[in-house]
């Protein structure tokens, strides 16, 4: 397929968004092609190179920190739900999957080796779709030599079924972990080390009958146990963020139109126990993404705009984070500290 030749050249606008010296950091919107709905994922590979996708199957790349973007892949019928890159060349793209949101593409996971110019179906066990991809960099030693190793987990999907892919070698081979007997759907996944991980899920594939659910493993996904379940129906988890190995947060998306109180679940003991903290009493504030730069400083994206906290969720204030921020990250894939978000807009915090 011929690539689209759209390029946004907006260096003056980007420069205008830069902070005045001495000014407190804030969210700044990067210029991107207009899109009628929220966009689901954005990943900076390093301080300069980034990718984001849309539900229409368009993948965009920047090589100048977001000043200009170009379409590098266009695949109508694919819903780009999640992205992950090991480096500027090697990446993965999760498709929501056929049967949801007018998606016709049945391939759940794509892989690129050339910076997103071409994509092939990843050689994975079949599952309906992917909602989240987590990449863990680990260092291992063999015969006295230390090497870097990538553990990749890809999970899905919204409305079910609950299935998880695991690779221990950077995507060369994959194992399918079927959690459909424990959960109705999986919305996010996070591993703290090769053995300790979480799926952020829901008890049923029917949202109306569902409660938010978190499962934890301590053995690389062989055994899972429930560590949190909400007491309300019409509720699912959405996105999670760990500030460190002890402190984590997850948005609780309540879909009851009569519900006013929005909540976030939090752990301070590495995910063994979770408790709820109130976010805002606003029926319009349906929750999406979450990100924490430290155990105390973080943000939540909602359909009614953004919220931020500086005290670990004890209090929240309105934030210039754009509406429906679905993914909030606090570092690039190479570990460079960089806070950015995507939803109705693409934004950086500086």
GROMACS .gro file of C-alpha atoms in nm:
model
  350
    1UNK     CA    1   0.000   0.000   0.000
    2UNK     CA    2   0.129   0.339  -0.095
    3UNK     CA    3   0.213   0.543   0.213
    4UNK     CA    4   0.035   0.871   0.272
    5UNK     CA    5   0.256   1.173   0.219
    6UNK     CA    6   0.112   1.392   0.491
    7UNK     CA    7   0.373   1.585   0.682
    8UNK     CA    8   0.300   1.848   0.945
    9UNK     CA    9   0.568   2.116   0.955
   10UNK     CA   10   0.508   2.333   1.257
   11UNK     CA   11   0.837   2.422   1.422
   12UNK     CA   12   0.716   2.774   1.514
   13UNK     CA   13   0.414   2.629   1.697
   14UNK     CA   14   0.633   2.381   1.884
   15UNK     CA   15   0.875   2.655   1.984
   16UNK     CA   16   0.585   2.865   2.111
   17UNK     CA   17   0.478   2.574   2.331
   18UNK     CA   18   0.815   2.561   2.507
   19UNK     CA   19   0.828   2.682   2.864
   20UNK     CA   20   0.938   3.030   2.954
   21UNK     CA   21   1.247   2.999   3.178
   22UNK     CA   22   1.139   2.975   3.540
   23UNK     CA   23   0.782   2.883   3.450
   24UNK     CA   24   0.631   2.578   3.621
   25UNK     CA   25   0.601   2.266   3.400
   26UNK     CA   26   0.267   2.212   3.230
   27UNK     CA   27   0.102   2.020   2.948
   28UNK     CA   28   0.165   2.145   2.594
   29UNK     CA   29  -0.021   2.023   2.287
   30UNK     CA   30   0.182   1.907   1.987
   31UNK     CA   31   0.046   1.976   1.640
   32UNK     CA   32  -0.103   1.664   1.482
   33UNK     CA   33  -0.357   1.582   1.217
   34UNK     CA   34  -0.711   1.637   1.345
   35UNK     CA   35  -0.891   1.324   1.460
   36UNK     CA   36  -1.260   1.306   1.563
   37UNK     CA   37  -1.216   1.069   1.859
   38UNK     CA   38  -0.956   0.980   2.119
   39UNK     CA   39  -0.636   0.816   2.005
   40UNK     CA   40  -0.525   0.526   2.219
   41UNK     CA   41  -0.147   0.498   2.234
   42UNK     CA   42   0.173   0.692   2.184
   43UNK     CA   43   0.530   0.577   2.247
   44UNK     CA   44   0.850   0.779   2.236
   45UNK     CA   45   1.140   0.550   2.152
   46UNK     CA   46   1.385   0.819   2.266
   47UNK     CA   47   1.372   1.197   2.306
   48UNK     CA   48   1.331   1.246   1.930
   49UNK     CA   49   1.154   0.946   1.776
   50UNK     CA   50   0.792   0.859   1.853
   51UNK     CA   51   0.492   0.679   1.707
   52UNK     CA   52   0.118   0.710   1.758
   53UNK     CA   53  -0.177   0.536   1.597
   54UNK     CA   54  -0.548   0.582   1.537
   55UNK     CA   55  -0.858   0.371   1.523
   56UNK     CA   56  -0.862   0.425   1.145
   57UNK     CA   57  -0.541   0.229   1.106
   58UNK     CA   58  -0.297   0.516   1.050
   59UNK     CA   59   0.043   0.508   1.218
   60UNK     CA   60   0.239   0.832   1.253
   61UNK     CA   61   0.610   0.884   1.321
   62UNK     CA   62   0.816   1.184   1.430
   63UNK     CA   63   1.194   1.214   1.434
   64UNK     CA   64   1.212   1.564   1.580
   65UNK     CA   65   1.039   1.527   1.915
   66UNK     CA   66   0.689   1.590   1.779
   67UNK     CA   67   0.751   1.901   1.570
   68UNK     CA   68   0.655   1.715   1.251
   69UNK     CA   69   0.470   1.389   1.196
   70UNK     CA   70   0.429   1.170   0.890
   71UNK     CA   71   0.214   0.867   0.815
   72UNK     CA   72   0.441   0.564   0.784
   73UNK     CA   73   0.171   0.296   0.767
   74UNK     CA   74  -0.195   0.302   0.673
   75UNK     CA   75  -0.414  -0.005   0.710
   76UNK     CA   76  -0.791   0.063   0.708
   77UNK     CA   77  -0.984  -0.191   0.911
   78UNK     CA   78  -0.714  -0.205   1.179
   79UNK     CA   79  -0.770  -0.031   1.512
   80UNK     CA   80  -0.431   0.065   1.655
   81UNK     CA   81  -0.495   0.013   2.024
   82UNK     CA   82  -0.144  -0.030   2.162
   83UNK     CA   83   0.219   0.025   2.064
   84UNK     CA   84   0.557  -0.082   2.199
   85UNK     CA   85   0.910  -0.044   2.065
   86UNK     CA   86   1.230  -0.213   2.175
   87UNK     CA   87   1.434   0.040   1.978
   88UNK     CA   88   1.380   0.279   1.686
   89UNK     CA   89   1.357  -0.012   1.440
   90UNK     CA   90   1.191  -0.300   1.624
   91UNK     CA   91   0.834  -0.255   1.743
   92UNK     CA   92   0.494  -0.412   1.796
   93UNK     CA   93   0.143  -0.289   1.722
   94UNK     CA   94  -0.167  -0.426   1.893
   95UNK     CA   95  -0.495  -0.435   1.699
   96UNK     CA   96  -0.825  -0.421   1.891
   97UNK     CA   97  -0.946  -0.700   1.664
   98UNK     CA   98  -1.233  -0.784   1.435
   99UNK     CA   99  -1.587  -0.754   1.564
  100UNK     CA  100  -1.537  -0.442   1.778
  101UNK     CA  101  -1.565  -0.076   1.676
  102UNK     CA  102  -1.619  -0.168   1.307
  103UNK     CA  103  -1.277  -0.337   1.296
  104UNK     CA  104  -1.239  -0.591   1.017
  105UNK     CA  105  -0.873  -0.691   1.060
  106UNK     CA  106  -0.844  -1.024   1.250
  107UNK     CA  107  -0.466  -1.005   1.304
  108UNK     CA  108  -0.406  -0.927   1.675
  109UNK     CA  109  -0.037  -0.829   1.672
  110UNK     CA  110   0.194  -0.680   1.412
  111UNK     CA  111   0.573  -0.650   1.415
  112UNK     CA  112   0.813  -0.414   1.240
  113UNK     CA  113   1.189  -0.435   1.198
  114UNK     CA  114   1.233  -0.116   0.996
  115UNK     CA  115   1.096   0.164   1.212
  116UNK     CA  116   0.733   0.118   1.117
  117UNK     CA  117   0.766   0.141   0.738
  118UNK     CA  118   0.648  -0.217   0.693
  119UNK     CA  119   0.457  -0.445   0.928
  120UNK     CA  120   0.403  -0.819   0.929
  121UNK     CA  121   0.171  -1.032   1.134
  122UNK     CA  122   0.363  -1.143   1.442
  123UNK     CA  123   0.395  -1.520   1.475
  124UNK     CA  124   0.177  -1.558   1.781
  125UNK     CA  125  -0.096  -1.797   1.895
  126UNK     CA  126  -0.427  -1.657   1.777
  127UNK     CA  127  -0.640  -1.444   2.006
  128UNK     CA  128  -0.916  -1.196   1.917
  129UNK     CA  129  -0.732  -0.871   1.987
  130UNK     CA  130  -0.479  -0.673   2.190
  131UNK     CA  131  -0.549  -0.381   2.424
  132UNK     CA  132  -0.209  -0.335   2.589
  133UNK     CA  133   0.159  -0.422   2.538
  134UNK     CA  134   0.418  -0.412   2.816
  135UNK     CA  135   0.793  -0.430   2.755
  136UNK     CA  136   1.032  -0.514   3.038
  137UNK     CA  137   1.407  -0.471   2.990
  138UNK     CA  138   1.605  -0.712   3.202
  139UNK     CA  139   1.973  -0.802   3.229
  140UNK     CA  140   2.076  -1.164   3.255
  141UNK     CA  141   2.409  -1.342   3.292
  142UNK     CA  142   2.511  -1.659   3.111
  143UNK     CA  143   2.856  -1.814   3.131
  144UNK     CA  144   2.989  -1.493   3.280
  145UNK     CA  145   2.849  -1.266   3.008
  146UNK     CA  146   2.582  -1.006   3.088
  147UNK     CA  147   2.324  -0.936   2.817
  148UNK     CA  148   2.002  -0.741   2.780
  149UNK     CA  149   1.679  -0.934   2.754
  150UNK     CA  150   1.330  -0.819   2.661
  151UNK     CA  151   1.018  -0.968   2.818
  152UNK     CA  152   0.706  -0.869   2.625
  153UNK     CA  153   0.345  -0.917   2.734
  154UNK     CA  154   0.047  -0.838   2.512
  155UNK     CA  155  -0.303  -0.864   2.658
  156UNK     CA  156  -0.664  -0.828   2.555
  157UNK     CA  157  -0.920  -0.755   2.494
  158UNK     CA  158  -1.208  -0.517   2.579
  159UNK     CA  159  -1.531  -0.721   2.604
  160UNK     CA  160  -1.322  -1.037   2.620
  161UNK     CA  161  -1.197  -1.299   2.612
  162UNK     CA  162  -0.913  -1.258   2.864
  163UNK     CA  163  -0.591  -1.380   2.707
  164UNK     CA  164  -0.225  -1.290   2.748
  165UNK     CA  165   0.078  -1.339   2.523
  166UNK     CA  166   0.425  -1.371   2.677
  167UNK     CA  167   0.764  -1.361   2.508
  168UNK     CA  168   1.091  -1.403   2.696
  169UNK     CA  169   1.316  -1.333   2.396
  170UNK     CA  170   1.210  -1.003   2.243
  171UNK     CA  171   0.926  -1.146   2.038
  172UNK     CA  172   1.106  -1.439   1.872
  173UNK     CA  173   0.868  -1.689   2.033
  174UNK     CA  174   0.543  -1.650   2.226
  175UNK     CA  175   0.335  -1.841   2.478
  176UNK     CA  176  -0.041  -1.797   2.516
  177UNK     CA  177  -0.177  -1.771   2.869
  178UNK     CA  178  -0.554  -1.821   2.879
  179UNK     CA  179  -0.712  -1.639   3.174
  180UNK     CA  180  -1.072  -1.670   3.058
  181UNK     CA  181  -1.149  -1.888   3.360
  182UNK     CA  182  -1.035  -1.607   3.593
  183UNK     CA  183  -1.147  -1.288   3.413
  184UNK     CA  184  -1.390  -1.166   3.150
  185UNK     CA  185  -1.153  -0.922   2.978
  186UNK     CA  186  -0.808  -0.769   3.017
  187UNK     CA  187  -0.749  -0.398   2.962
  188UNK     CA  188  -0.386  -0.352   3.069
  189UNK     CA  189  -0.079  -0.550   3.175
  190UNK     CA  190   0.235  -0.461   3.370
  191UNK     CA  191   0.535  -0.666   3.482
  192UNK     CA  192   0.775  -0.532   3.745
  193UNK     CA  193   1.032  -0.806   3.686
  194UNK     CA  194   1.035  -1.129   3.481
  195UNK     CA  195   0.827  -1.309   3.744
  196UNK     CA  196   0.609  -1.043   3.908
  197UNK     CA  197   0.325  -0.909   3.699
  198UNK     CA  198  -0.036  -0.793   3.690
  199UNK     CA  199  -0.330  -0.797   3.454
  200UNK     CA  200  -0.583  -0.521   3.502
  201UNK     CA  201  -0.910  -0.675   3.411
  202UNK     CA  202  -1.282  -0.718   3.472
  203UNK     CA  203  -1.482  -1.006   3.610
  204UNK     CA  204  -1.710  -1.038   3.306
  205UNK     CA  205  -1.703  -0.970   2.935
  206UNK     CA  206  -2.039  -0.797   2.985
  207UNK     CA  207  -1.967  -0.454   3.134
  208UNK     CA  208  -2.310  -0.435   3.294
  209UNK     CA  209  -2.233  -0.750   3.495
  210UNK     CA  210  -1.870  -0.670   3.561
  211UNK     CA  211  -1.662  -0.553   3.855
  212UNK     CA  212  -1.306  -0.423   3.826
  213UNK     CA  213  -1.046  -0.696   3.882
  214UNK     CA  214  -0.669  -0.723   3.930
  215UNK     CA  215  -0.480  -1.052   3.909
  216UNK     CA  216  -0.115  -1.098   4.015
  217UNK     CA  217   0.149  -1.357   3.932
  218UNK     CA  218   0.480  -1.423   4.107
  219UNK     CA  219   0.604  -1.696   3.874
  220UNK     CA  220   0.598  -1.546   3.527
  221UNK     CA  221   0.233  -1.615   3.456
  222UNK     CA  222   0.194  -1.980   3.548
  223UNK     CA  223  -0.020  -1.912   3.855
  224UNK     CA  224  -0.245  -1.610   3.906
  225UNK     CA  225  -0.436  -1.492   4.211
  226UNK     CA  226  -0.691  -1.220   4.272
  227UNK     CA  227  -0.557  -0.919   4.464
  228UNK     CA  228  -0.841  -0.672   4.406
  229UNK     CA  229  -1.208  -0.675   4.308
  230UNK     CA  230  -1.438  -0.375   4.322
  231UNK     CA  231  -1.778  -0.403   4.489
  232UNK     CA  232  -1.972  -0.228   4.214
  233UNK     CA  233  -2.117  -0.351   3.885
  234UNK     CA  234  -2.081  -0.165   3.555
  235UNK     CA  235  -1.714  -0.123   3.641
  236UNK     CA  236  -1.383  -0.228   3.485
  237UNK     CA  237  -1.019  -0.134   3.524
  238UNK     CA  238  -0.871   0.068   3.239
  239UNK     CA  239  -0.502   0.171   3.261
  240UNK     CA  240  -0.238   0.122   3.529
  241UNK     CA  241   0.089   0.289   3.628
  242UNK     CA  242   0.361   0.197   3.875
  243UNK     CA  243   0.577   0.480   4.009
  244UNK     CA  244   0.816   0.225   4.159
  245UNK     CA  245   0.808  -0.142   4.261
  246UNK     CA  246   0.595  -0.059   4.564
  247UNK     CA  247   0.351   0.213   4.453
  248UNK     CA  248   0.099   0.159   4.176
  249UNK     CA  249  -0.230   0.304   4.057
  250UNK     CA  250  -0.510   0.197   3.822
  251UNK     CA  251  -0.810   0.384   3.687
  252UNK     CA  252  -1.152   0.236   3.762
  253UNK     CA  253  -1.388   0.304   3.475
  254UNK     CA  254  -1.746   0.308   3.599
  255UNK     CA  255  -2.009   0.292   3.325
  256UNK     CA  256  -2.320   0.338   3.540
  257UNK     CA  257  -2.485   0.663   3.418
  258UNK     CA  258  -2.614   0.724   3.771
  259UNK     CA  259  -2.269   0.703   3.924
  260UNK     CA  260  -2.110   1.033   4.031
  261UNK     CA  261  -1.806   0.928   4.233
  262UNK     CA  262  -1.501   0.834   4.030
  263UNK     CA  263  -1.223   0.638   4.200
  264UNK     CA  264  -0.867   0.521   4.152
  265UNK     CA  265  -0.724   0.206   4.310
  266UNK     CA  266  -0.379   0.228   4.471
  267UNK     CA  267  -0.120  -0.008   4.618
  268UNK     CA  268   0.178   0.075   4.839
  269UNK     CA  269   0.306  -0.280   4.894
  270UNK     CA  270   0.390  -0.398   4.546
  271UNK     CA  271   0.037  -0.494   4.450
  272UNK     CA  272  -0.043  -0.732   4.734
  273UNK     CA  273  -0.323  -0.509   4.856
  274UNK     CA  274  -0.518  -0.232   4.682
  275UNK     CA  275  -0.739   0.039   4.826
  276UNK     CA  276  -0.960   0.300   4.661
  277UNK     CA  277  -0.905   0.674   4.666
  278UNK     CA  278  -1.170   0.921   4.541
  279UNK     CA  279  -1.092   1.118   4.226
  280UNK     CA  280  -1.392   1.346   4.160
  281UNK     CA  281  -1.771   1.342   4.196
  282UNK     CA  282  -1.859   1.396   3.830
  283UNK     CA  283  -2.063   1.155   3.617
  284UNK     CA  284  -1.901   1.296   3.302
  285UNK     CA  285  -1.547   1.213   3.417
  286UNK     CA  286  -1.525   0.864   3.271
  287UNK     CA  287  -1.168   0.754   3.345
  288UNK     CA  288  -0.905   0.651   3.092
  289UNK     CA  289  -0.526   0.683   3.124
  290UNK     CA  290  -0.305   0.727   3.430
  291UNK     CA  291   0.062   0.807   3.480
  292UNK     CA  292   0.285   0.878   3.781
  293UNK     CA  293   0.626   1.044   3.767
  294UNK     CA  294   0.683   0.966   4.138
  295UNK     CA  295   0.481   0.795   4.411
  296UNK     CA  296   0.313   1.130   4.479
  297UNK     CA  297   0.300   1.316   4.145
  298UNK     CA  298   0.061   1.188   3.880
  299UNK     CA  299  -0.222   1.247   3.637
  300UNK     CA  300  -0.550   1.087   3.532
  301UNK     CA  301  -0.722   1.142   3.200
  302UNK     CA  302  -1.102   1.148   3.183
  303UNK     CA  303  -1.370   1.229   2.928
  304UNK     CA  304  -1.420   1.555   3.119
  305UNK     CA  305  -1.053   1.655   3.114
  306UNK     CA  306  -0.743   1.586   3.319
  307UNK     CA  307  -0.671   1.572   3.691
  308UNK     CA  308  -0.343   1.581   3.879
  309UNK     CA  309  -0.220   1.507   4.228
  310UNK     CA  310   0.096   1.599   4.416
  311UNK     CA  311   0.023   1.397   4.731
  312UNK     CA  312  -0.032   1.042   4.613
  313UNK     CA  313  -0.400   1.081   4.532
  314UNK     CA  314  -0.513   1.231   4.861
  315UNK     CA  315  -0.625   1.542   4.673
  316UNK     CA  316  -0.681   1.610   4.302
  317UNK     CA  317  -0.702   1.931   4.101
  318UNK     CA  318  -0.797   2.005   3.742
  319UNK     CA  319  -0.512   1.980   3.493
  320UNK     CA  320  -0.460   2.112   3.136
  321UNK     CA  321  -0.423   1.750   3.028
  322UNK     CA  322  -0.652   1.716   2.725
  323UNK     CA  323  -0.981   1.526   2.731
  324UNK     CA  324  -0.980   1.146   2.717
  325UNK     CA  325  -0.604   1.104   2.766
  326UNK     CA  326  -0.588   0.729   2.721
  327UNK     CA  327  -0.218   0.668   2.773
  328UNK     CA  328   0.015   0.871   2.995
  329UNK     CA  329   0.382   0.770   3.001
  330UNK     CA  330   0.669   0.911   3.206
  331UNK     CA  331   0.970   0.788   3.011
  332UNK     CA  332   1.073   0.698   2.660
  333UNK     CA  333   1.132   0.335   2.566
  334UNK     CA  334   1.508   0.382   2.604
  335UNK     CA  335   1.461   0.510   2.961
  336UNK     CA  336   1.492   0.882   2.886
  337UNK     CA  337   1.274   1.078   3.135
  338UNK     CA  338   0.991   1.222   2.928
  339UNK     CA  339   0.627   1.278   3.027
  340UNK     CA  340   0.374   1.260   2.745
  341UNK     CA  341   0.013   1.166   2.679
  342UNK     CA  342  -0.234   1.091   2.401
  343UNK     CA  343  -0.612   1.116   2.379
  344UNK     CA  344  -0.800   1.381   2.187
  345UNK     CA  345  -0.458   1.552   2.163
  346UNK     CA  346  -0.092   1.455   2.171
  347UNK     CA  347   0.080   1.635   2.457
  348UNK     CA  348   0.412   1.666   2.640
  349UNK     CA  349   0.469   1.787   2.995
  350UNK     CA  350   0.758   2.026   3.043
   0.00000   0.00000   0.00000
